[in-house]
XYZ file of C-alpha atoms in Angstrom:
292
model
C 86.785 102.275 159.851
C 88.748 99.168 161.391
C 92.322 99.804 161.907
C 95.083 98.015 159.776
C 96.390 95.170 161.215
C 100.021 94.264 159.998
C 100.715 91.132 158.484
C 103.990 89.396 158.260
C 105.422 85.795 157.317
C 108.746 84.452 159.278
C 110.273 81.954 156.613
C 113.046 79.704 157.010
C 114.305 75.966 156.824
C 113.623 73.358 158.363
C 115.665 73.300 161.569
C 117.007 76.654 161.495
C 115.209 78.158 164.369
C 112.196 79.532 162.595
C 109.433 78.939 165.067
C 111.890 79.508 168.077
C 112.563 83.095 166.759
C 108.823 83.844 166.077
C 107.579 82.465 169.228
C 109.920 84.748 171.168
C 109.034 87.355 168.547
C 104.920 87.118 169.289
C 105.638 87.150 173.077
C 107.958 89.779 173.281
C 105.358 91.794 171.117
C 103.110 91.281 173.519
C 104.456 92.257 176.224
C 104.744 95.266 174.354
C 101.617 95.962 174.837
C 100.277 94.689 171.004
C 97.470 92.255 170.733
C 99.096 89.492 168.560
C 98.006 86.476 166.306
C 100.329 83.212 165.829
C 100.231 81.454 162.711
C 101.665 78.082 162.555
C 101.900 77.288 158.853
C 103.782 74.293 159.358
C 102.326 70.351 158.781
C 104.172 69.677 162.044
C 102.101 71.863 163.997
C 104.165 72.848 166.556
C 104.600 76.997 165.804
C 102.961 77.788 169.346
C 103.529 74.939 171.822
C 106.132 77.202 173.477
C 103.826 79.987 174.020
C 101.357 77.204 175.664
C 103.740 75.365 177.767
C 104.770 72.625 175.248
C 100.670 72.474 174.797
C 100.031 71.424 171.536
C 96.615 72.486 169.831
C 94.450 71.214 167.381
C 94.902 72.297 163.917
C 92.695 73.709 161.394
C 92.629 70.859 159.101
C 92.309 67.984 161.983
C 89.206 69.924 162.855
C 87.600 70.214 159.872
C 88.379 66.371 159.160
C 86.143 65.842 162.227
C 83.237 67.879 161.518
C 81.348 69.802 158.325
C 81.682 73.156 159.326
C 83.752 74.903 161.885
C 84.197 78.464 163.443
C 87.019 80.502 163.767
C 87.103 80.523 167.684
C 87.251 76.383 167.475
C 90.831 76.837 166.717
C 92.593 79.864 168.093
C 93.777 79.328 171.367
C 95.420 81.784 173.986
C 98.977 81.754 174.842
C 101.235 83.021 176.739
C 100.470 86.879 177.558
C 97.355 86.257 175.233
C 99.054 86.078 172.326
C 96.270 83.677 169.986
C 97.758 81.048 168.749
C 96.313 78.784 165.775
C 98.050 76.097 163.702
C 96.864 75.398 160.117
C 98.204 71.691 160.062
C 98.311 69.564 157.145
C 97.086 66.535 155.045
C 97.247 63.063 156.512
C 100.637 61.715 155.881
C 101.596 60.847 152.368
C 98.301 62.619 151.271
C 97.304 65.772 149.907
C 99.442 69.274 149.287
C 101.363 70.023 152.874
C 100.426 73.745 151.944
C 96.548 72.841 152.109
C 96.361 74.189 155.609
C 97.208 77.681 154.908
C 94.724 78.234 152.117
C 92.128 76.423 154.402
C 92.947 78.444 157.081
C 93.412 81.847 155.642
C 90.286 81.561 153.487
C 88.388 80.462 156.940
C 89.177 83.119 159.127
C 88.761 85.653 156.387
C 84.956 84.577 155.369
C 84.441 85.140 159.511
C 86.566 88.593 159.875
C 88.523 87.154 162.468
C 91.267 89.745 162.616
C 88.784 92.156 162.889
C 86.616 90.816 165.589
C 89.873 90.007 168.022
C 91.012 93.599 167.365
C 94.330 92.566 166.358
C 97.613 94.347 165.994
C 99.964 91.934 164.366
C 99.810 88.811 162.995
C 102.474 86.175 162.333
C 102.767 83.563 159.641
C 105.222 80.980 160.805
C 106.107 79.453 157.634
C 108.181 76.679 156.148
C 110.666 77.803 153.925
C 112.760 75.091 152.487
C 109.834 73.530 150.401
C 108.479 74.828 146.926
C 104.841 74.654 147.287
C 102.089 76.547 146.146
C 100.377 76.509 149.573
C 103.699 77.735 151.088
C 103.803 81.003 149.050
C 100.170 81.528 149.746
C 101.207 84.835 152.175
C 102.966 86.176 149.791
C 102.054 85.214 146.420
C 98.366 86.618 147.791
C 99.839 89.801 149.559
C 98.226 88.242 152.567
C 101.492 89.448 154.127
C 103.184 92.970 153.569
C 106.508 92.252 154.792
C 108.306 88.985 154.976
C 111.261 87.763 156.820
C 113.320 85.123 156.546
C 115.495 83.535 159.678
C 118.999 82.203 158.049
C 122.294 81.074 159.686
C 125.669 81.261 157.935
C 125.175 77.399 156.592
C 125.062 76.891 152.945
C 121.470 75.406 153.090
C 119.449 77.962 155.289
C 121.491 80.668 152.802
C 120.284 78.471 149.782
C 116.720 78.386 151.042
C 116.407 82.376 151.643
C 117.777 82.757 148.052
C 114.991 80.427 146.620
C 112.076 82.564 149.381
C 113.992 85.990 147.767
C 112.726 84.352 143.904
C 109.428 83.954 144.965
C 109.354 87.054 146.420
C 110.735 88.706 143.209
C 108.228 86.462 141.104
C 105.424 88.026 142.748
C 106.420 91.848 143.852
C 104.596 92.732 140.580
C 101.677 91.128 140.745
C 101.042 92.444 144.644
C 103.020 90.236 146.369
C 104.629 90.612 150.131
C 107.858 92.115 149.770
C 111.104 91.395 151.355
C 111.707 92.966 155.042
C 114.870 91.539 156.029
C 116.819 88.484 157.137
C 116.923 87.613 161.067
C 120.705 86.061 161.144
C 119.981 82.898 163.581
C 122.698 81.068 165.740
C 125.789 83.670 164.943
C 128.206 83.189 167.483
C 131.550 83.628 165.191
C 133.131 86.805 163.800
C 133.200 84.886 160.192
C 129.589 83.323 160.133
C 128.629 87.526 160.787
C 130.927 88.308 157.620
C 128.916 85.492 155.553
C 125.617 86.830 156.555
C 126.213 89.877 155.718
C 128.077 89.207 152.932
C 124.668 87.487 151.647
C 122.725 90.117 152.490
C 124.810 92.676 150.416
C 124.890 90.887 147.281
C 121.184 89.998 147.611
C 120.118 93.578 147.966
C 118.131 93.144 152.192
C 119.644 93.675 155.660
C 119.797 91.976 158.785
C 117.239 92.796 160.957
C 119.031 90.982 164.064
C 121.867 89.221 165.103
C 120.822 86.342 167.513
C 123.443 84.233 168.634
C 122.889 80.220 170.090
C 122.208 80.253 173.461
C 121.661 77.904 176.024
C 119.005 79.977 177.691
C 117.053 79.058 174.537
C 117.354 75.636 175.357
C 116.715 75.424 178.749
C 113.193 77.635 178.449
C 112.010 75.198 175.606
C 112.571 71.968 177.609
C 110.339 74.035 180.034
C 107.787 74.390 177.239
C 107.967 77.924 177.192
C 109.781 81.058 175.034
C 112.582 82.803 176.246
C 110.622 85.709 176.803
C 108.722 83.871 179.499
C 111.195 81.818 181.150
C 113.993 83.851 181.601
C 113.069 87.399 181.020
C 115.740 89.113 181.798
C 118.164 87.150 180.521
C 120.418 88.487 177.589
C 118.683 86.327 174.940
C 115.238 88.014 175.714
C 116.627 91.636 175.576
C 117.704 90.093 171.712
C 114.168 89.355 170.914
C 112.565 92.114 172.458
C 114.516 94.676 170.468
C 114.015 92.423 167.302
C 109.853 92.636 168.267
C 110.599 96.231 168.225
C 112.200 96.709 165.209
C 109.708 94.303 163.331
C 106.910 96.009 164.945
C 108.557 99.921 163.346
C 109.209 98.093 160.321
C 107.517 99.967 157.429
C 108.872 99.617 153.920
C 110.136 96.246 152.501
C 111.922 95.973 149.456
C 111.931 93.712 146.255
C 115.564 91.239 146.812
C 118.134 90.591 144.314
C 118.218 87.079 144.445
C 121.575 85.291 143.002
C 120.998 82.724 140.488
C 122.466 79.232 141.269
C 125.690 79.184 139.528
C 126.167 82.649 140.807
C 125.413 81.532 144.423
C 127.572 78.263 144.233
C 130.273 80.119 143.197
C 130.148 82.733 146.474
C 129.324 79.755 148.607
C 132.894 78.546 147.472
C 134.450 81.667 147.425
C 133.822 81.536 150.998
C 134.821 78.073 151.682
C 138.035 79.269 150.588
C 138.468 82.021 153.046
C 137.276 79.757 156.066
C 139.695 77.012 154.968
C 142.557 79.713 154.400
C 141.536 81.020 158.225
C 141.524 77.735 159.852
C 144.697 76.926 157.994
C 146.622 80.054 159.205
C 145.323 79.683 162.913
C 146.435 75.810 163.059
C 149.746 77.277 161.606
C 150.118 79.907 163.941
C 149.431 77.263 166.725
C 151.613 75.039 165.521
C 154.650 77.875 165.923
C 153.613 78.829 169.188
C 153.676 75.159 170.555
C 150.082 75.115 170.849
């Protein structure tokens, strides 16, 4: 009997960190000794370039544009630590669903038991989360995915866009959908953008799976092409990841979130606008009567 491979989807808006966090996620899970499988379920394509030295690869859709019928192994590539790496891609500009790629892709590698055949442990849908697409909810609308995370900061619109991945999540949970894992709080470097996060993750019923503050490390290893994990192992930043890939890797029973509906959620994002303004109000105060 083949062994179970775990599936999971990273969502998260554009810009937020998304691939950044799953790219140091798939290598630090590999160096953990589990054979792992990168996703990239975004039209931009670029998911894995950073476990593949800035490398970009061909997608599944650009290949299949170019000839009538293509196998699996045309379009996984090995990364760093031998993580595989593939990248669905999408239509050509202004054409066609931007979710095609995944529903190519998935129904591809699952007509030639890819998973299988590679002996996988893990693999990692890297997926955008700030569109409302039917190809976008394809890992979990399908229960290709069991557990799904989402990578948020503090700011108003990543917090906006988990809320709208924790509907579709809801939507689907009866109908065998993926189910909710956890948030990964992204670039929280301030005591109050902590209080928001969690603050969001209370009312919405999750948790925070990690804490991972902005770091030039990060920077400096992607102008190198390469994850954190690679390029500066032993930095702080990698120890973050690596006990995120551990945690992630444990994880075993995701829940169904408690999404806030929009008025509701416009009213706590103001809520807190008040407290931050409040704060920033007393500390210019208090500078002001200490001559500051």
């Amino acid at each position: 009997m083949a062994k179970k491979v775990k599936q999971i989807a990273i969502y998260g808006k554009g810009g937020i960190g998304k691939s950044t966090t799953t790219s140091n996620i798939s290598a630090a899970l590999s160096k953990l000794g589990y054979k792992v499988m990168q996703f990239g379920c975004d039209p931009k394509s670029d998911s894995t370039n950073t476990l593949r030295n800035g490398e970009y690869i061909p997608t599944v859709l650009d290949t299949l544009r170019e000839r009538a019928t293509v196998k699996a192994n045309d379009v996984i590539f090995e990364g760093f630590n031998g993580v595989y790496c593939v990248e669905a891609g999408g239509p050509a500009p202004g054409v066609g669903c931007a979710g095609r790629g995944i529903i190519t892709a998935v129904q591809l590698f699952k007509q030639q038991h890819v998973f299988e055949d590679l002996d996988l442990d893990i693999v990692i849908y890297d997926v955008l989360g700030d569109v409302v697409c039917g190809g976008f909810a394809v890992p979990i609308r399908e229960g290709i995915a069991e557990h799904v995370f989402t990578v948020s900061s503090a700011d108003f619109m990543s917090v906006y866009a988990s809320n709208n991945l924790f509907k579709g999540i809801h939507k689907y949970s009866t109908s065998g959908g993926a189910l909710l894992g956890g948030i990964i709080a992204n670039s929280i470097n301030q005591p109050y953008a902590k209080n928001i996060i969690d603050d969001f993750a209370t009312r919405t019923g999750t948790k925070i799976m990690q804490y991972v503050p902005r770091s030039v490390t990060v920077t400096q290893s992607e102008l190198q092409g390469k994850t954190t994990i690679e390029a500066a192992p032993d930095s702080a930043q990698a120890g973050i990841y690596t006990e995120l890939a551990e945690r992630i890797a444990e994880h075993d029973k995701s829940d169904i979130p408690n999404p806030m509906d929009t008025v509701t959620l416009r009213q706590w994002a103001s809520d807190w606008g008040n407290q931050l303004l409040e704060l920033e109000t007393g500390v210019i105060a208090g500078g002001a009567k200490a001559g500051i």
